[in-house]
Each structure stands twice: as C-alpha cells, then as structure tokens.
Amino acid sequence: MTRVRPKERSVGLRPLAVLPLVAVLGALTWLVLAAAQRPTVLSPPVHRDGAAAGWMVGPFHGLLSHASTVTHELHSDVVRVLIVVGAGWLVAWATAPALPVRVVAGAVALAHGVLFFSPPLSLTDVFNYELYGRMAAYDGLNPYRAVPAQATSDPVYHLANWHHLRSPYGPLFTLANEGLAVFGVHGWYWAWKVVVVLSSLGSVALVAALAGRLGVSRQRAIAAVGLCPVLLISEVGGLHQDMLAMVCLLGAAWCLVRGRDADAPAWTAPAAGALAVAAAGIKPSFAIVVGIVVLGARQRPRAIAGAAAAGAALGAITLLVNGGALPDVSTQSRLVSPLSVPNLVGL
C-alpha cells in the first residue's frame, strides 16, 4: 500500500483550502458594494451626509442596484455576511498550511484593497478623529480643553458625533491628525485610509514574521489576523485608530523576540520600549502594555531607557502643543463601556 506523503497531501488539499478565502472575499465585497450603493445604515457617515457624501463613497457606487433599502433587511444581510466571513476565517485558519504563504497573503491584500475603496463601515469614529485634528490645526481650539460643539462652523462638524466630549485620544495621534489636515476635508479622509490600511497590512506582516521566528505556521498566522472579521470589517472597514497603535505594539513584540537571539542588535530592547509608549501615545489604554513589554525584554534597563525617552517626547508634546491637558479618557469610558468592570463597581 502506497503511503501519501505529507507534502503530497498538502498539495491535494490546496483547491479546497482556497474556498474559504474566496468565501471571505466574496462576502466582504458584497458588503462593500451594498454600502457604496446608496446612503444606508451600512455606512453611518454616508447615511448622515446623504447625497453630499459622494466623495467618501468610492468607485463601487452603482454596482449593486438590487441591494435592499430596508433597515431591518440590511441588518439581516450584515448578520449573514458576518457568519460567512467568520466561518470562512476559521476554515481558512485550519487549512492555511496547505497553501503557499503568497496565496494567503494575497487574499489578505485583496481584502484590504476592497476595503480601501469602501465607504466607512460599522463605526462612527473616523470623523471625530478628523474634527479633533482640525480643531487644533484650523479652529484655534485645543481639543483637550475645548469640545467639538465649539467648532460648529467647521465643515466636518456635522459628520462627527462626539460634540460634547474633549478628545480621549493620545497626543501623538492628535498631532498626526493635525498634520493630515493639510490635505483638506476630503483629502484627510483618503490619507487616513492609507494610514489604516498600511498599518493593518504592517500588523499582518509583523505577525507573520513573529510566527516564522517562533517556528509556527506563517500561513495560519496570516489567516488568523489578516482575515479576522473584527479586523477587516470593524478596524479597517471602520477606519479605526486601533490599527495604528497595534502596528506599534506588534513592532515592540517583534523587537522582544528578536532580542532573544544571541546576535540581537543593541537597539531591539530600547526600540521595544519606545514603540510600546508610542502605542499609548496613540491610544492611552495601551499604556498598560508598556510594563509588560519592559518586563519581557532581555535587556530591561535598555527597554526602560527607550520607554523613558519616548515618554519624555510625549510629555513634551503634551506640554508644548496641548498646554499640559490630558486625554479625556474617563468620560469616554463612561460613554462607550457602561458595563465595564470599573463602571460596574463605581470606579
């Protein structure tokens, strides 16, 4: 009896292993086409701006004319998309080792390409980011002391939805958004899309690199992160800031793993500490990770030095640019997570 070698078995499974990738891409594409067809709840900012939102719809408008306009039907359609993408993601993770790395990575890149030309999905935060940046750049307001309701004349105001909340975002993030404001209202939106997509792809690449160094399947690592429904639909499709912080954090993780090697460069430990602080400078809740990164470094004094240098830079930005004002994290926490443990116990 002839025994089938593992490599031959893997090649034989390749056609089946491609199917979940196709399912994820197909369901995701349908969602993007439906969101781009007309203003609906599938894209809250487009729905808010109505017919004037053509600049954020992208090139897929008019390709799915039969898409429903009924809200409860669209909600049901989204549930079906989530089921297909979720199931495809799990099967893709299980079967990914049967495929070459380039095939799994190509599917992830295609998914990101589709989402780049999509209107903003699911979340409503993206124009809050822009308004806080524009408050600092053009409206003469410190977003850590003033609220967006003081910038009602700004053209982004009607697209934002946190009108009475001081900025809860990190000083590094707000400074970056202030810089992107030079592209104008519409240009900022597309520039931010580039940042989010590149940050997400960079995160997937770093996870693949970590998998290679740790001796586990790179294909599975790429599928697990790059095809995750939360990452694709909420983070990339929703243009959320988490991806920019996450690529910093994964960069810190790569530095820690590289720092274990006997020939590790001296810069890996301080870079890990600095990148962890940079993640906190983008999203303050990531500050809890800084201590974990320092403890995980083989050269802890160097990691502490890197974190301290980055912390000093963030402190300088806070003092010189923001007048010493800090992100309003506490108010945001009460708004978005009323059932969190701190809120439930009254903290």
Tab-separated table of C-alpha atoms in Angstrom:
chain	number	residue	atom	x	y	z
A	1	MET	CA	0.000	0.000	0.000
A	2	THR	CA	1.423	3.359	-1.075
A	3	ARG	CA	1.523	5.925	1.680
A	4	VAL	CA	0.685	9.556	0.862
A	5	ARG	CA	3.448	11.885	1.907
A	6	PRO	CA	2.503	14.971	3.963
A	7	LYS	CA	3.686	17.301	1.198
A	8	GLU	CA	1.601	15.458	-1.418
A	9	ARG	CA	-1.430	15.553	0.884
A	10	SER	CA	-0.946	19.281	1.335
A	11	VAL	CA	-0.848	19.865	-2.425
A	12	GLY	CA	-4.002	17.792	-2.842
A	13	LEU	CA	-5.845	19.949	-0.303
A	14	ARG	CA	-4.959	23.236	-1.994
A	15	PRO	CA	-8.131	23.587	-4.125
A	16	LEU	CA	-10.299	23.060	-1.040
A	17	ALA	CA	-8.162	25.399	1.052
A	18	VAL	CA	-8.780	28.214	-1.438
A	19	LEU	CA	-12.572	28.039	-0.959
A	20	PRO	CA	-12.705	29.778	2.453
A	21	LEU	CA	-10.531	32.583	1.080
A	22	VAL	CA	-12.990	33.040	-1.781
A	23	ALA	CA	-15.921	32.992	0.667
A	24	VAL	CA	-14.383	35.720	2.821
A	25	LEU	CA	-13.534	37.907	-0.178
A	26	GLY	CA	-16.958	37.363	-1.755
A	27	ALA	CA	-18.951	38.238	1.370
A	28	LEU	CA	-16.740	41.231	2.108
A	29	THR	CA	-17.077	42.520	-1.451
A	30	TRP	CA	-20.873	42.224	-1.288
A	31	LEU	CA	-20.912	44.273	1.933
A	32	VAL	CA	-18.743	46.993	0.398
A	33	LEU	CA	-20.845	47.146	-2.787
A	34	ALA	CA	-24.055	47.354	-0.759
A	35	ALA	CA	-22.641	50.125	1.443
A	36	ALA	CA	-21.495	52.075	-1.619
A	37	GLN	CA	-24.800	51.750	-3.467
A	38	ARG	CA	-26.710	54.438	-1.543
A	39	PRO	CA	-26.797	56.113	1.893
A	40	THR	CA	-27.911	53.440	4.372
A	41	VAL	CA	-27.129	52.247	7.882
A	42	LEU	CA	-24.322	50.120	6.421
A	43	SER	CA	-22.192	53.257	6.377
A	44	PRO	CA	-23.197	55.635	9.192
A	45	PRO	CA	-21.150	58.656	7.949
A	46	VAL	CA	-22.573	58.352	4.414
A	47	HIS	CA	-26.054	57.936	5.856
A	48	ARG	CA	-25.522	61.077	7.941
A	49	ASP	CA	-24.254	63.140	4.990
A	50	GLY	CA	-26.762	61.806	2.443
A	51	ALA	CA	-26.363	62.735	-1.207
A	52	ALA	CA	-23.464	65.075	-0.412
A	53	ALA	CA	-21.279	62.126	0.649
A	54	GLY	CA	-20.239	61.068	-2.853
A	55	TRP	CA	-16.629	61.980	-2.078
A	56	MET	CA	-16.386	59.240	0.560
A	57	VAL	CA	-18.350	56.528	-1.280
A	58	GLY	CA	-15.531	55.355	-3.565
A	59	PRO	CA	-15.656	53.823	-7.060
A	60	PHE	CA	-18.100	50.984	-6.290
A	61	HIS	CA	-21.254	53.097	-6.381
A	62	GLY	CA	-23.949	51.738	-8.702
A	63	LEU	CA	-22.656	48.169	-8.930
A	64	LEU	CA	-25.330	46.591	-6.701
A	65	SER	CA	-28.564	48.283	-7.657
A	66	HIS	CA	-30.750	45.497	-6.252
A	67	ALA	CA	-29.445	45.941	-2.673
A	68	SER	CA	-32.203	46.469	-0.140
A	69	THR	CA	-33.004	49.877	1.324
A	70	VAL	CA	-34.957	48.495	4.303
A	71	THR	CA	-33.025	48.829	7.558
A	72	HIS	CA	-34.040	45.527	9.170
A	73	GLU	CA	-33.280	43.653	5.931
A	74	LEU	CA	-29.843	45.255	5.777
A	75	HIS	CA	-29.214	44.243	9.386
A	76	SER	CA	-30.094	40.644	8.447
A	77	ASP	CA	-27.775	40.842	5.444
A	78	VAL	CA	-24.935	42.035	7.670
A	79	VAL	CA	-25.504	39.098	10.021
A	80	ARG	CA	-25.238	36.727	7.042
A	81	VAL	CA	-22.031	38.429	5.926
A	82	LEU	CA	-20.571	38.089	9.427
A	83	ILE	CA	-21.474	34.392	9.517
A	84	VAL	CA	-19.856	33.734	6.127
A	85	VAL	CA	-16.745	35.784	6.902
A	86	GLY	CA	-16.468	34.269	10.388
A	87	ALA	CA	-16.855	30.688	9.171
A	88	GLY	CA	-14.500	31.335	6.251
A	89	TRP	CA	-11.948	32.804	8.624
A	90	LEU	CA	-11.993	29.736	10.893
A	91	VAL	CA	-11.773	27.287	7.998
A	92	ALA	CA	-9.048	29.369	6.364
A	93	TRP	CA	-7.030	29.211	9.587
A	94	ALA	CA	-7.427	25.433	9.727
A	95	THR	CA	-6.490	24.814	6.088
A	96	ALA	CA	-3.955	27.616	5.553
A	97	PRO	CA	-0.845	25.368	5.873
A	98	ALA	CA	-1.941	23.601	2.653
A	99	LEU	CA	-1.417	26.849	0.728
A	100	PRO	CA	1.738	28.801	-0.111
A	101	VAL	CA	2.324	31.895	2.010
A	102	ARG	CA	1.892	34.115	-1.048
A	103	VAL	CA	-1.651	32.827	-1.657
A	104	VAL	CA	-2.865	33.515	1.904
A	105	ALA	CA	-1.072	36.858	1.969
A	106	GLY	CA	-2.538	37.702	-1.442
A	107	ALA	CA	-6.075	37.058	-0.169
A	108	VAL	CA	-5.422	39.345	2.796
A	109	ALA	CA	-4.056	42.050	0.477
A	110	LEU	CA	-7.095	41.756	-1.817
A	111	ALA	CA	-9.453	42.098	1.147
A	112	HIS	CA	-7.638	45.247	2.218
A	113	GLY	CA	-7.764	46.587	-1.332
A	114	VAL	CA	-11.542	46.131	-1.463
A	115	LEU	CA	-11.911	47.879	1.892
A	116	PHE	CA	-9.682	50.769	0.834
A	117	PHE	CA	-12.257	51.755	-1.794
A	118	SER	CA	-15.194	51.173	0.541
A	119	PRO	CA	-17.185	53.864	2.304
A	120	PRO	CA	-16.594	53.766	6.079
A	121	LEU	CA	-18.288	50.734	7.619
A	122	SER	CA	-19.757	49.933	11.038
A	123	LEU	CA	-18.078	52.502	13.277
A	124	THR	CA	-18.731	56.251	13.504
A	125	ASP	CA	-15.442	57.443	14.997
A	126	VAL	CA	-13.480	58.379	11.893
A	127	PHE	CA	-14.718	61.956	11.546
A	128	ASN	CA	-14.297	62.552	15.257
A	129	TYR	CA	-10.605	61.952	14.605
A	130	GLU	CA	-10.590	64.482	11.793
A	131	LEU	CA	-12.507	67.122	13.720
A	132	TYR	CA	-10.169	66.957	16.712
A	133	GLY	CA	-7.216	67.379	14.337
A	134	ARG	CA	-8.884	70.283	12.536
A	135	MET	CA	-9.747	71.950	15.847
A	136	ALA	CA	-6.025	72.077	16.601
A	137	ALA	CA	-4.927	72.971	13.062
A	138	TYR	CA	-7.516	75.472	11.878
A	139	ASP	CA	-10.105	76.366	14.505
A	140	GLY	CA	-7.724	77.699	17.149
A	141	LEU	CA	-9.046	75.247	19.746
A	142	ASN	CA	-7.191	72.837	21.991
A	143	PRO	CA	-9.130	69.542	21.594
A	144	TYR	CA	-8.056	68.516	25.101
A	145	ARG	CA	-9.651	71.609	26.640
A	146	ALA	CA	-12.422	72.508	24.174
A	147	VAL	CA	-15.286	70.345	22.898
A	148	PRO	CA	-16.288	69.984	19.232
A	149	ALA	CA	-19.500	71.920	19.958
A	150	GLN	CA	-17.249	74.984	19.983
A	151	ALA	CA	-16.327	74.302	16.331
A	152	THR	CA	-19.789	74.253	14.762
A	153	SER	CA	-18.567	76.224	11.743
A	154	ASP	CA	-16.034	73.545	10.824
A	155	PRO	CA	-17.118	71.613	7.684
A	156	VAL	CA	-16.501	68.281	9.458
A	157	TYR	CA	-18.705	69.120	12.444
A	158	HIS	CA	-21.912	67.614	11.006
A	159	LEU	CA	-20.081	64.348	10.256
A	160	ALA	CA	-18.733	63.964	13.798
A	161	ASN	CA	-20.934	62.628	16.584
A	162	TRP	CA	-18.994	63.353	19.784
A	163	HIS	CA	-19.900	67.025	20.035
A	164	HIS	CA	-19.572	67.372	23.816
A	165	LEU	CA	-16.507	65.239	24.532
A	166	ARG	CA	-12.981	66.530	24.854
A	167	SER	CA	-10.512	64.404	22.913
A	168	PRO	CA	-9.917	60.995	24.521
A	169	TYR	CA	-7.121	60.203	22.076
A	170	GLY	CA	-3.393	60.244	22.659
A	171	PRO	CA	-1.273	63.341	21.907
A	172	LEU	CA	0.735	61.550	19.228
A	173	PHE	CA	-2.455	60.581	17.419
A	174	THR	CA	-3.944	64.078	17.539
A	175	LEU	CA	-0.665	65.595	16.351
A	176	ALA	CA	-0.667	63.197	13.376
A	177	ASN	CA	-4.256	64.123	12.532
A	178	GLU	CA	-3.367	67.777	12.751
A	179	GLY	CA	-0.645	67.099	10.186
A	180	LEU	CA	-3.030	65.246	7.853
A	181	ALA	CA	-5.407	68.215	7.996
A	182	VAL	CA	-3.252	69.950	5.363
A	183	PHE	CA	-4.881	67.668	2.767
A	184	GLY	CA	-8.275	69.284	3.316
A	185	VAL	CA	-11.550	67.758	4.460
A	186	HIS	CA	-11.753	65.166	1.684
A	187	GLY	CA	-8.006	64.615	1.397
A	188	TRP	CA	-7.699	63.877	5.110
A	189	TYR	CA	-10.226	61.061	4.742
A	190	TRP	CA	-8.302	59.313	1.967
A	191	ALA	CA	-4.937	59.948	3.620
A	192	TRP	CA	-6.267	58.368	6.814
A	193	LYS	CA	-7.459	55.380	4.773
A	194	VAL	CA	-3.887	54.906	3.551
A	195	VAL	CA	-2.598	55.045	7.147
A	196	VAL	CA	-5.148	52.480	8.382
A	197	VAL	CA	-4.652	50.025	5.515
A	198	LEU	CA	-0.849	50.201	5.689
A	199	SER	CA	-0.951	49.829	9.487
A	200	SER	CA	-3.159	46.753	9.184
A	201	LEU	CA	-1.000	45.161	6.482
A	202	GLY	CA	2.076	46.005	8.534
A	203	SER	CA	0.498	44.290	11.537
A	204	VAL	CA	-0.164	41.157	9.484
A	205	ALA	CA	3.412	41.205	8.171
A	206	LEU	CA	4.794	41.515	11.710
A	207	VAL	CA	2.626	38.628	12.925
A	208	ALA	CA	3.907	36.502	10.022
A	209	ALA	CA	7.493	37.457	10.897
A	210	LEU	CA	6.893	36.557	14.537
A	211	ALA	CA	5.418	33.202	13.512
A	212	GLY	CA	8.485	32.474	11.419
A	213	ARG	CA	10.809	33.274	14.311
A	214	LEU	CA	8.761	31.207	16.757
A	215	GLY	CA	8.637	28.210	14.420
A	216	VAL	CA	4.875	28.092	13.821
A	217	SER	CA	2.877	28.235	10.590
A	218	ARG	CA	3.150	31.630	8.929
A	219	GLN	CA	0.129	30.804	6.779
A	220	ARG	CA	-2.027	30.250	9.849
A	221	ALA	CA	-0.714	33.405	11.496
A	222	ILE	CA	-1.531	35.469	8.404
A	223	ALA	CA	-5.020	33.955	8.114
A	224	ALA	CA	-5.739	34.289	11.832
A	225	VAL	CA	-5.019	38.029	11.857
A	226	GLY	CA	-5.480	39.199	8.279
A	227	LEU	CA	-8.847	37.506	7.642
A	228	CYS	CA	-10.363	38.134	11.075
A	229	PRO	CA	-13.857	39.672	10.700
A	230	VAL	CA	-13.219	42.150	13.512
A	231	LEU	CA	-10.032	43.412	11.877
A	232	LEU	CA	-11.496	43.586	8.369
A	233	ILE	CA	-14.974	44.976	8.999
A	234	SER	CA	-14.603	46.964	12.212
A	235	GLU	CA	-10.977	48.069	12.236
A	236	VAL	CA	-10.071	48.508	8.559
A	237	GLY	CA	-13.599	48.963	7.215
A	238	GLY	CA	-14.470	51.240	10.136
A	239	LEU	CA	-11.166	53.149	9.759
A	240	HIS	CA	-10.458	52.779	13.455
A	241	GLN	CA	-7.373	54.149	15.167
A	242	ASP	CA	-6.532	50.818	16.829
A	243	MET	CA	-4.564	49.651	13.788
A	244	LEU	CA	-2.015	52.438	14.095
A	245	ALA	CA	-1.475	51.605	17.768
A	246	MET	CA	-1.444	47.882	17.047
A	247	VAL	CA	1.329	48.071	14.465
A	248	CYS	CA	3.465	49.854	17.090
A	249	LEU	CA	2.685	47.178	19.660
A	250	LEU	CA	3.446	44.325	17.265
A	251	GLY	CA	6.673	46.091	16.330
A	252	ALA	CA	7.548	46.049	20.038
A	253	ALA	CA	6.719	42.317	20.189
A	254	TRP	CA	8.975	41.636	17.198
A	255	CYS	CA	11.803	43.539	18.896
A	256	LEU	CA	11.364	41.445	22.057
A	257	VAL	CA	11.516	38.169	20.131
A	258	ARG	CA	14.473	39.352	18.037
A	259	GLY	CA	16.158	40.442	21.257
A	260	ARG	CA	16.308	36.811	22.423
A	261	ASP	CA	18.820	35.919	19.727
A	262	ALA	CA	22.499	35.784	20.560
A	263	ASP	CA	23.265	38.198	17.701
A	264	ALA	CA	20.439	40.594	18.547
A	265	PRO	CA	21.266	44.251	17.801
A	266	ALA	CA	21.563	46.541	20.805
A	267	TRP	CA	18.645	48.651	19.601
A	268	THR	CA	15.943	45.978	19.927
A	269	ALA	CA	15.246	46.473	23.648
A	270	PRO	CA	15.045	50.297	23.609
A	271	ALA	CA	13.002	50.157	20.399
A	272	ALA	CA	10.530	47.786	22.069
A	273	GLY	CA	10.077	50.179	24.993
A	274	ALA	CA	9.741	53.206	22.712
A	275	LEU	CA	7.197	51.508	20.439
A	276	ALA	CA	5.053	50.470	23.409
A	277	VAL	CA	4.966	54.075	24.626
A	278	ALA	CA	4.166	55.251	21.079
A	279	ALA	CA	1.155	52.895	21.077
A	280	ALA	CA	-0.006	54.526	24.315
A	281	GLY	CA	0.557	57.941	22.739
A	282	ILE	CA	-1.949	56.938	20.078
A	283	LYS	CA	-4.450	55.121	22.307
A	284	PRO	CA	-3.958	55.821	26.032
A	285	SER	CA	-5.454	52.494	27.160
A	286	PHE	CA	-2.426	50.776	25.623
A	287	ALA	CA	-0.290	52.247	28.406
A	288	ILE	CA	-0.877	49.080	30.423
A	289	VAL	CA	1.259	47.192	27.901
A	290	VAL	CA	4.368	49.299	28.493
A	291	GLY	CA	5.200	47.483	31.739
A	292	ILE	CA	4.615	44.104	30.107
A	293	VAL	CA	6.992	44.970	27.266
A	294	VAL	CA	9.685	46.158	29.671
A	295	LEU	CA	9.366	43.001	31.775
A	296	GLY	CA	9.553	40.872	28.636
A	297	ALA	CA	12.789	42.444	27.418
A	298	ARG	CA	16.020	40.555	27.909
A	299	GLN	CA	17.835	43.865	28.391
A	300	ARG	CA	15.376	45.564	30.743
A	301	PRO	CA	17.480	48.683	31.508
A	302	ARG	CA	17.687	49.411	27.782
A	303	ALA	CA	13.950	48.846	27.368
A	304	ILE	CA	13.301	51.222	30.266
A	305	ALA	CA	15.598	53.792	28.642
A	306	GLY	CA	13.730	53.528	25.338
A	307	ALA	CA	10.367	53.842	27.068
A	308	ALA	CA	11.615	56.803	29.105
A	309	ALA	CA	12.890	58.615	26.009
A	310	ALA	CA	9.589	58.090	24.188
A	311	GLY	CA	7.685	59.121	27.320
A	312	ALA	CA	9.716	62.321	27.516
A	313	ALA	CA	8.860	63.073	23.888
A	314	LEU	CA	5.150	62.512	24.587
A	315	GLY	CA	5.407	64.717	27.655
A	316	ALA	CA	6.977	67.486	25.593
A	317	ILE	CA	4.138	67.245	23.041
A	318	THR	CA	1.584	67.349	25.851
A	319	LEU	CA	3.159	70.423	27.449
A	320	LEU	CA	4.221	72.406	24.380
A	321	VAL	CA	1.377	71.559	21.969
A	322	ASN	CA	-1.549	70.712	24.250
A	323	GLY	CA	-0.801	73.045	27.144
A	324	GLY	CA	-0.415	70.160	29.589
A	325	ALA	CA	-4.001	68.942	29.067
A	326	LEU	CA	-4.533	65.169	29.075
A	327	PRO	CA	-6.920	62.971	27.065
A	328	ASP	CA	-10.446	62.775	28.474
A	329	VAL	CA	-10.408	59.004	28.828
A	330	SER	CA	-12.724	58.862	31.839
A	331	THR	CA	-15.686	60.494	30.078
A	332	GLN	CA	-15.256	58.304	27.011
A	333	SER	CA	-15.156	55.220	29.200
A	334	ARG	CA	-18.478	56.096	30.793
A	335	LEU	CA	-19.999	56.704	27.358
A	336	VAL	CA	-18.842	53.628	25.466
A	337	SER	CA	-18.472	50.941	28.119
A	338	PRO	CA	-21.144	51.330	30.818
A	339	LEU	CA	-20.923	47.623	31.641
A	340	SER	CA	-17.138	47.583	32.123
A	341	VAL	CA	-15.847	46.322	35.464
A	342	PRO	CA	-14.629	49.782	36.637
A	343	ASN	CA	-18.017	51.333	35.888
A	344	LEU	CA	-19.960	48.494	37.494
A	345	VAL	CA	-18.040	48.849	40.748
A	346	GLY	CA	-18.307	52.627	40.671
A	347	LEU	CA	-14.699	53.474	39.923
